[in-house]
mmCIF file of C-alpha atoms in Angstrom:
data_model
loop_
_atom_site.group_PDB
_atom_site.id
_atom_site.type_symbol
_atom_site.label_atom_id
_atom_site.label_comp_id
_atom_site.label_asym_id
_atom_site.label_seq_id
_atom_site.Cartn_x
_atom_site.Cartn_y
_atom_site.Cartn_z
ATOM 1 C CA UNK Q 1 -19.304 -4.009 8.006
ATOM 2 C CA UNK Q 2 -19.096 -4.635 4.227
ATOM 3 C CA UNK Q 3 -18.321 -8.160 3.160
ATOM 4 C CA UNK Q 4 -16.109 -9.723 1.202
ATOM 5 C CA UNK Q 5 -18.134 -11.820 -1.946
ATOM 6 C CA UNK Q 6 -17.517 -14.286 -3.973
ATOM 7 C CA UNK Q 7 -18.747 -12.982 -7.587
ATOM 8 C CA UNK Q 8 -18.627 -14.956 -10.953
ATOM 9 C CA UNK Q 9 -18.376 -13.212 -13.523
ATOM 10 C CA UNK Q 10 -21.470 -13.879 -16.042
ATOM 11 C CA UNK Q 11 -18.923 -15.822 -18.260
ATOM 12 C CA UNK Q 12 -18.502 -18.205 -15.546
ATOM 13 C CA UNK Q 13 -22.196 -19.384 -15.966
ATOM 14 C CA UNK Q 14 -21.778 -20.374 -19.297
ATOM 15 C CA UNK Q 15 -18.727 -22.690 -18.319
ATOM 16 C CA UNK Q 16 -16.210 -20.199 -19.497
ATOM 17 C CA UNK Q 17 -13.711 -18.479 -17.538
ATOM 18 C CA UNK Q 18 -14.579 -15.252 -15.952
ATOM 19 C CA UNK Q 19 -12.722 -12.017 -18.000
ATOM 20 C CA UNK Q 20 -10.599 -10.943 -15.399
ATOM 21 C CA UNK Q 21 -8.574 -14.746 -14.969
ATOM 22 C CA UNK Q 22 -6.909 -13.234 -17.791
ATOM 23 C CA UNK Q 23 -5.536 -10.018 -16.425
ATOM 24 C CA UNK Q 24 -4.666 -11.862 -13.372
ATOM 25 C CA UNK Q 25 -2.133 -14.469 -15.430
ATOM 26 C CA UNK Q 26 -0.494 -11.183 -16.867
ATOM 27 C CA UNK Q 27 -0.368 -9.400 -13.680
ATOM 28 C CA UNK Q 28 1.630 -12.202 -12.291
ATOM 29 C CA UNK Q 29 3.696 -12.431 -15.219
ATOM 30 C CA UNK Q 30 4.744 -8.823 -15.310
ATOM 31 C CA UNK Q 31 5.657 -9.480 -11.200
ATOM 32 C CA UNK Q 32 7.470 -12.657 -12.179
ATOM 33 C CA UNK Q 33 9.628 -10.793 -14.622
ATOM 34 C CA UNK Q 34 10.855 -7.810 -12.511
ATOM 35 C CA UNK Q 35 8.154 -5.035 -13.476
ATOM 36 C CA UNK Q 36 7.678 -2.551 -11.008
ATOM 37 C CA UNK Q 37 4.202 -2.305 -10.536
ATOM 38 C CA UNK Q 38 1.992 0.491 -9.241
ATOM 39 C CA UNK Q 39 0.806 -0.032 -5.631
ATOM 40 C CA UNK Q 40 -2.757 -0.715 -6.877
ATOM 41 C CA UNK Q 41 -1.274 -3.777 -8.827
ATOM 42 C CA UNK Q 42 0.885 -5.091 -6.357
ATOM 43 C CA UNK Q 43 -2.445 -5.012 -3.885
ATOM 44 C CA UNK Q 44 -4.366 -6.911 -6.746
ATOM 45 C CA UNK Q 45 -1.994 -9.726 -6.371
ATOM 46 C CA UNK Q 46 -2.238 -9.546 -2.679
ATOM 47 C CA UNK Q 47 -6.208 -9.944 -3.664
ATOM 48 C CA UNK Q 48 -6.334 -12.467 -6.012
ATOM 49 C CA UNK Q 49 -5.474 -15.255 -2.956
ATOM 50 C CA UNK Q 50 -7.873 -13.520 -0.795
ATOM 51 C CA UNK Q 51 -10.930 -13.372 -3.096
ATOM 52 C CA UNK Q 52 -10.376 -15.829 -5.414
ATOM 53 C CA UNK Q 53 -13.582 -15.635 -7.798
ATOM 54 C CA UNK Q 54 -13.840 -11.882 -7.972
ATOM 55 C CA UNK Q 55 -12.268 -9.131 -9.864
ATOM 56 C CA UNK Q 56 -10.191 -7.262 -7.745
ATOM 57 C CA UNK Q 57 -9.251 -4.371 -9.741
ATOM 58 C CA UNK Q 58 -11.953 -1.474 -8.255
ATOM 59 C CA UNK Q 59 -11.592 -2.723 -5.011
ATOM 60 C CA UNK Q 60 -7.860 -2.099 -5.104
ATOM 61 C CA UNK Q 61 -8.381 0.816 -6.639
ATOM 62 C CA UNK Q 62 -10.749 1.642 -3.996
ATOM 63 C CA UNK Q 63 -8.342 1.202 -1.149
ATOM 64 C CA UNK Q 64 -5.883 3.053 -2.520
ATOM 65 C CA UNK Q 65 -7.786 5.761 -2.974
ATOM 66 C CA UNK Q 66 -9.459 5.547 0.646
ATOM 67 C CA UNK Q 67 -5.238 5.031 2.040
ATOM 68 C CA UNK Q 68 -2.977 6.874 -0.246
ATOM 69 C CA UNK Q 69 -0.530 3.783 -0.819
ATOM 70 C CA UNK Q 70 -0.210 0.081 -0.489
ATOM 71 C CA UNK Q 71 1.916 0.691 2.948
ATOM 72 C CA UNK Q 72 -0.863 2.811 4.094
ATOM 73 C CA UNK Q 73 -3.420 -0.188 3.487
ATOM 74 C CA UNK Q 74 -1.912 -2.835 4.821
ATOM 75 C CA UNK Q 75 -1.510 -0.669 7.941
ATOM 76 C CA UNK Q 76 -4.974 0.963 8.067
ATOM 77 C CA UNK Q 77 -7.097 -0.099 11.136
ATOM 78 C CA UNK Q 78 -9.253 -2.879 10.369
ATOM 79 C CA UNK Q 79 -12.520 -0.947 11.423
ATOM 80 C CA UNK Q 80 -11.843 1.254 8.942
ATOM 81 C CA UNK Q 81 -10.860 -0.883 6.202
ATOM 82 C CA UNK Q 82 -14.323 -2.752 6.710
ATOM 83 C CA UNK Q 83 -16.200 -0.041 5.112
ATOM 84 C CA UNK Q 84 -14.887 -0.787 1.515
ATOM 85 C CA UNK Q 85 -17.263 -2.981 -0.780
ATOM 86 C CA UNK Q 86 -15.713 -6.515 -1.229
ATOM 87 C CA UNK Q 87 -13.625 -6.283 2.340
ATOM 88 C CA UNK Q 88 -14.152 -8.800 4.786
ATOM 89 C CA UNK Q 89 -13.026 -10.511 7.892
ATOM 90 C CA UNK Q 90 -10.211 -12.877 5.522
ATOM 91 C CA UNK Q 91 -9.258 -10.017 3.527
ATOM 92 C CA UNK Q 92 -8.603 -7.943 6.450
ATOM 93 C CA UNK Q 93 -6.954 -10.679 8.289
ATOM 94 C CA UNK Q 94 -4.795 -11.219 5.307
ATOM 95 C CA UNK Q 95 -3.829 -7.448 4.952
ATOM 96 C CA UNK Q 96 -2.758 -7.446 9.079
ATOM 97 C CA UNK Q 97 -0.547 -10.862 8.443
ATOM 98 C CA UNK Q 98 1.624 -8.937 5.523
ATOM 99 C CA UNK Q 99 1.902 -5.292 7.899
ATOM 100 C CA UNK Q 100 2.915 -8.240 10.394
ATOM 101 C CA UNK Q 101 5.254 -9.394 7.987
ATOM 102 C CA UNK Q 102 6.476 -5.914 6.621
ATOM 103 C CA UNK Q 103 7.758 -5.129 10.413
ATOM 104 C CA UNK Q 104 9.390 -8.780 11.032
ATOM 105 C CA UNK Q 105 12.041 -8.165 7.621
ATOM 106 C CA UNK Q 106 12.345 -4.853 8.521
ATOM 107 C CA UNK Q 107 13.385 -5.817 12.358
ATOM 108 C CA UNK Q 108 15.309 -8.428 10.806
ATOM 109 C CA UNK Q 109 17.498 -5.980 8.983
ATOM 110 C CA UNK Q 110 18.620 -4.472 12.568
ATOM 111 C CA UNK Q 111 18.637 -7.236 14.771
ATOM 112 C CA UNK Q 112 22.141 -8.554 16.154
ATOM 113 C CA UNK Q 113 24.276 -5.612 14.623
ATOM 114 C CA UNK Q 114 25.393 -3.044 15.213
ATOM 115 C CA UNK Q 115 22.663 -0.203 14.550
ATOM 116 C CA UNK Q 116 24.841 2.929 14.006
ATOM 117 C CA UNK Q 117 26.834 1.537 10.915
ATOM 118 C CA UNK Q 118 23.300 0.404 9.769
ATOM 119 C CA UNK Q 119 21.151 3.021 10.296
ATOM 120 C CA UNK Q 120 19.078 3.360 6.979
ATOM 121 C CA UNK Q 121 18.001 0.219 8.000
ATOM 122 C CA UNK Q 122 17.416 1.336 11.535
ATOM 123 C CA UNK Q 123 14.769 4.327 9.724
ATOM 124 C CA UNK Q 124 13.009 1.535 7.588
ATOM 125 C CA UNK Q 125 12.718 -0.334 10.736
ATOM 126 C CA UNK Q 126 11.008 2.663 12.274
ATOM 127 C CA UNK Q 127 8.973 3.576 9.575
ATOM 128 C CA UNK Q 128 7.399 0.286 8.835
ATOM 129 C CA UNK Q 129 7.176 0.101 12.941
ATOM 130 C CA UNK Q 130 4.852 3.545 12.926
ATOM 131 C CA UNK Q 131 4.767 5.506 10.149
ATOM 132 C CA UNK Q 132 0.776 4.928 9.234
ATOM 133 C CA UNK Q 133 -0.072 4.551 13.014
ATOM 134 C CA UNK Q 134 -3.418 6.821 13.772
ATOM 135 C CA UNK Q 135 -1.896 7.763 17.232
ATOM 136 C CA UNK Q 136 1.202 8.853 18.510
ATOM 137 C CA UNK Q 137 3.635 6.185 19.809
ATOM 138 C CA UNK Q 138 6.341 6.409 21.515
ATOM 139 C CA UNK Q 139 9.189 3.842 21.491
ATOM 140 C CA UNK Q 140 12.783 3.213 22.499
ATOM 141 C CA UNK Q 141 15.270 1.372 21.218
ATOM 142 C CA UNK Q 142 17.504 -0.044 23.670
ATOM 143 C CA UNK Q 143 20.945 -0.763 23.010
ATOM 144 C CA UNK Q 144 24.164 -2.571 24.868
ATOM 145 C CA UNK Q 145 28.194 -1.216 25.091
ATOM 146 C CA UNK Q 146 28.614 -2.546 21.475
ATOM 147 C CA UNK Q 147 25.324 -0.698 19.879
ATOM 148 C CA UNK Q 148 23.447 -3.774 19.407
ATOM 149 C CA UNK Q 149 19.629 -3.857 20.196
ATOM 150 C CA UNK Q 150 18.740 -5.387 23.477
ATOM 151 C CA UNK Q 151 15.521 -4.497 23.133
ATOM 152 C CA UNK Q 152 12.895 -2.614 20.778
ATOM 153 C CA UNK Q 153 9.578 -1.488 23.493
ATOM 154 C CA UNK Q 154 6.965 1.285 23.319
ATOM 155 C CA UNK Q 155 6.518 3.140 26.392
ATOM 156 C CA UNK Q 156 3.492 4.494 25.314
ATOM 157 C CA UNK Q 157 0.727 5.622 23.402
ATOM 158 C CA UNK Q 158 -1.626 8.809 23.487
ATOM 159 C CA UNK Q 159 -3.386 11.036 21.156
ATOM 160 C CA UNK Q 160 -3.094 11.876 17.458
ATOM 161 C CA UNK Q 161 -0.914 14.862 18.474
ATOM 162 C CA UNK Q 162 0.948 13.678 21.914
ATOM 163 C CA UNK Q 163 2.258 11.198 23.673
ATOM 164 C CA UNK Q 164 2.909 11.413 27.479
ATOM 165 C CA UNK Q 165 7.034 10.633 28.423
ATOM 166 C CA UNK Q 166 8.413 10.543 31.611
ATOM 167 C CA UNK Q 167 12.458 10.359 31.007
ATOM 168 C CA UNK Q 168 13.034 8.824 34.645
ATOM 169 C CA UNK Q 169 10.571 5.815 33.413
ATOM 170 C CA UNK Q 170 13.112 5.837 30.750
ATOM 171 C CA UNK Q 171 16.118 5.720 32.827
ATOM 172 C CA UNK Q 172 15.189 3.256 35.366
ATOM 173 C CA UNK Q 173 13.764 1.131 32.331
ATOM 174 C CA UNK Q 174 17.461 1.421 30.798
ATOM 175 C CA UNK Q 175 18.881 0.198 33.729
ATOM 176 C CA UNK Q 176 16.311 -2.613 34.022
ATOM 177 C CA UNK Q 177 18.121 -4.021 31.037
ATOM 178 C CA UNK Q 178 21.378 -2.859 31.247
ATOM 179 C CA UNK Q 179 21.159 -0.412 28.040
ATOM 180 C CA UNK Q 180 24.172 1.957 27.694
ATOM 181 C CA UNK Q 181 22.662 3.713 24.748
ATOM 182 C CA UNK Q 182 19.710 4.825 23.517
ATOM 183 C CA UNK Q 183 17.539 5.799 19.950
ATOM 184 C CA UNK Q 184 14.202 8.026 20.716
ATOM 185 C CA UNK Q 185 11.395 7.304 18.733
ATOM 186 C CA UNK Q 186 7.830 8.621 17.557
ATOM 187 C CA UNK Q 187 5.446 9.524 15.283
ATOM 188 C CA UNK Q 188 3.704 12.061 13.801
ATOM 189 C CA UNK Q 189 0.399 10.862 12.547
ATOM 190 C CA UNK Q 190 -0.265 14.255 10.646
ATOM 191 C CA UNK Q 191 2.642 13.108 8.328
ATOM 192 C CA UNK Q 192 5.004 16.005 8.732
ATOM 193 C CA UNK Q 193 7.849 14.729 10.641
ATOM 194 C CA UNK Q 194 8.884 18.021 11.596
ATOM 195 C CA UNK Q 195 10.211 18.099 15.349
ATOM 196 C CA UNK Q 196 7.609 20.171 17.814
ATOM 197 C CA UNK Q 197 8.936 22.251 20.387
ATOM 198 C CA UNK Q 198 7.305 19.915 23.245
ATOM 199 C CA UNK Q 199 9.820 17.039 21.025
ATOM 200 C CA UNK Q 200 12.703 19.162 21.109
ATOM 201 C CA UNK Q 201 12.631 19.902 25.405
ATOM 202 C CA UNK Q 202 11.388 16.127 25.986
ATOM 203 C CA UNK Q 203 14.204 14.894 24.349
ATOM 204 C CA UNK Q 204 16.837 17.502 26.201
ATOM 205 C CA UNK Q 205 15.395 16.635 29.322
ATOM 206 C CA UNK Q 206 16.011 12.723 28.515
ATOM 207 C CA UNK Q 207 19.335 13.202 27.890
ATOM 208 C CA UNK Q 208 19.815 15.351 31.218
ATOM 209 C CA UNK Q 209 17.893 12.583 33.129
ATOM 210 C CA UNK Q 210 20.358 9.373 31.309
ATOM 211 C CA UNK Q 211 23.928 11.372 30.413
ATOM 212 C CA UNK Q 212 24.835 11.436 34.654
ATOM 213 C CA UNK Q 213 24.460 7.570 34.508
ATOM 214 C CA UNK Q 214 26.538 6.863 31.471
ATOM 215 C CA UNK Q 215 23.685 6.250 28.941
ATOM 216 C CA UNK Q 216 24.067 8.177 25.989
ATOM 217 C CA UNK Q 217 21.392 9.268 23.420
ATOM 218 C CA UNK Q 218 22.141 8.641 20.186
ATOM 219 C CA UNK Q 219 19.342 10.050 18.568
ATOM 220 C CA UNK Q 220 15.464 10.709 18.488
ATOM 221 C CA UNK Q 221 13.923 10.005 15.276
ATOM 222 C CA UNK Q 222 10.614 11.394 14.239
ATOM 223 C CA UNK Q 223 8.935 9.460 11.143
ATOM 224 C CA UNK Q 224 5.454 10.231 9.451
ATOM 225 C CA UNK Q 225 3.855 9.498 5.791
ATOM 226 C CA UNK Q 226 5.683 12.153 4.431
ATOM 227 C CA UNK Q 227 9.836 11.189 5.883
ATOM 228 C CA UNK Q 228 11.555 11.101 8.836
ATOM 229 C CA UNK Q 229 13.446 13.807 10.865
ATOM 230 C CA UNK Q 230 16.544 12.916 13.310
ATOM 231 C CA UNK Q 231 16.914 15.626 15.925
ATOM 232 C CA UNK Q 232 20.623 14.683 15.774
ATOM 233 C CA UNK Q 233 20.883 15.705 12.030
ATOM 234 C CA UNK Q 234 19.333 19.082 12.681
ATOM 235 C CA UNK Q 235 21.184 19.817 15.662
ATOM 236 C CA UNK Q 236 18.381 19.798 18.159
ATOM 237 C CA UNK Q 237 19.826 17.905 20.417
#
């Protein structure tokens, strides 16, 4: 497991500061004033608390590169973001506290409304739930008479290409807490969020199973790296 280091830079020996305290007062400047920065910048100011005394720069480069963005680092699995230089058990721990963060806001956003008048915010909800997950989850949003959540759970997780769903788990679990509605969930860790066949029957055979006993589907969103699909919007459903 590589380690995260605490390097001076060889000005430091000679009492002055290190070259890259510079960089790091502008950084913060441009952020301060408004600039949109590129992802590896905003993860260099993520950095700069976590490793203090080193430059930053190549190894946010380097975990963009490894990723693909700074969503996709902040929710890469630890093991794997161990294996770039200058990564340790803090920096790591740091990274999982702002994902951790990242889906709080986001359920923030849909908690105690109604979610069908607020549904963009219902998709970055979703997205910042699972988008980057290595596996396929599956998760349900359960919802009461006025389309507020009751309650957000995953009913389960598989493979990188399935996840198993039994849709009388679903019902009886929707009449555990008195849901009247529902909004399907998964992902698609390939990144297309293009709906499979085997998503298209599950989610027929969900409604089937919940429409006799007055709970209505709403929807069943598929998100990935690359968008989200609704089922609803493309008339699979």
């Amino acid at each position: 497991m590589a380690r995260s280091v605490d390097r001076p830079g060889l000005a430091d020996s000679a009492g002055e500061a290190p070259h890259y305290h510079g960089h790091r007062e502008r950084l913060r400047a441009r952020f301060a004033q408004g600039d949109t920065l590129p992802d590896y910048e905003f993860l260099e100011l993520v950095l700069f608390r976590s490793i203090p005394r080193r430059d930053v720069k190549p190894i946010a480069k380097a975990l963009i590169q490894r990723f693909g963005s700074f969503a996709e680092v902040i929710s890469a699995p630890p093991d794997l973001l161990a294996e770039i230089d200058g990564i340790g058990p803090s920096v790591i721990g740091d990274l999982k506290i702002l994902e951790a963060a990242g889906r709080r806001l986001a359920r923030g956003a849909v908690a105690e409304r109604p979610l069908l008048t607020s549904w963009s915010a219902v998709i970055d909800y979703c997205r910042a739930a699972m988008a980057f997950s290595p596996r396929e989850e599956f998760r349900i949003l359960f919802l009461d008479k006025r389309n507020r959540l009751i309650a957000d759970e995953v009913q389960g997780h598989g493979t990188i290409d399935h996840t198993p769903v039994y849709p009388r788990e679903v019902v009886r679990r929707s009449l555990e807490l008195s849901a009247t509605a529902l909004i399907l969930v998964h992902n698609h860790p390939s990144g297309d969020p293009t709906p499979s066949q085997a998503d298209i029957r599950m989610t027929r055979e969900i409604v089937a199973a919940a429409s006799p006993l007055g709970i209505v589907v709403h929807d069943h969103i598929i998100v990935g790296r690359d968008g989200h699909a609704s089922l609803k919007g493309l008339k699979l459903m």
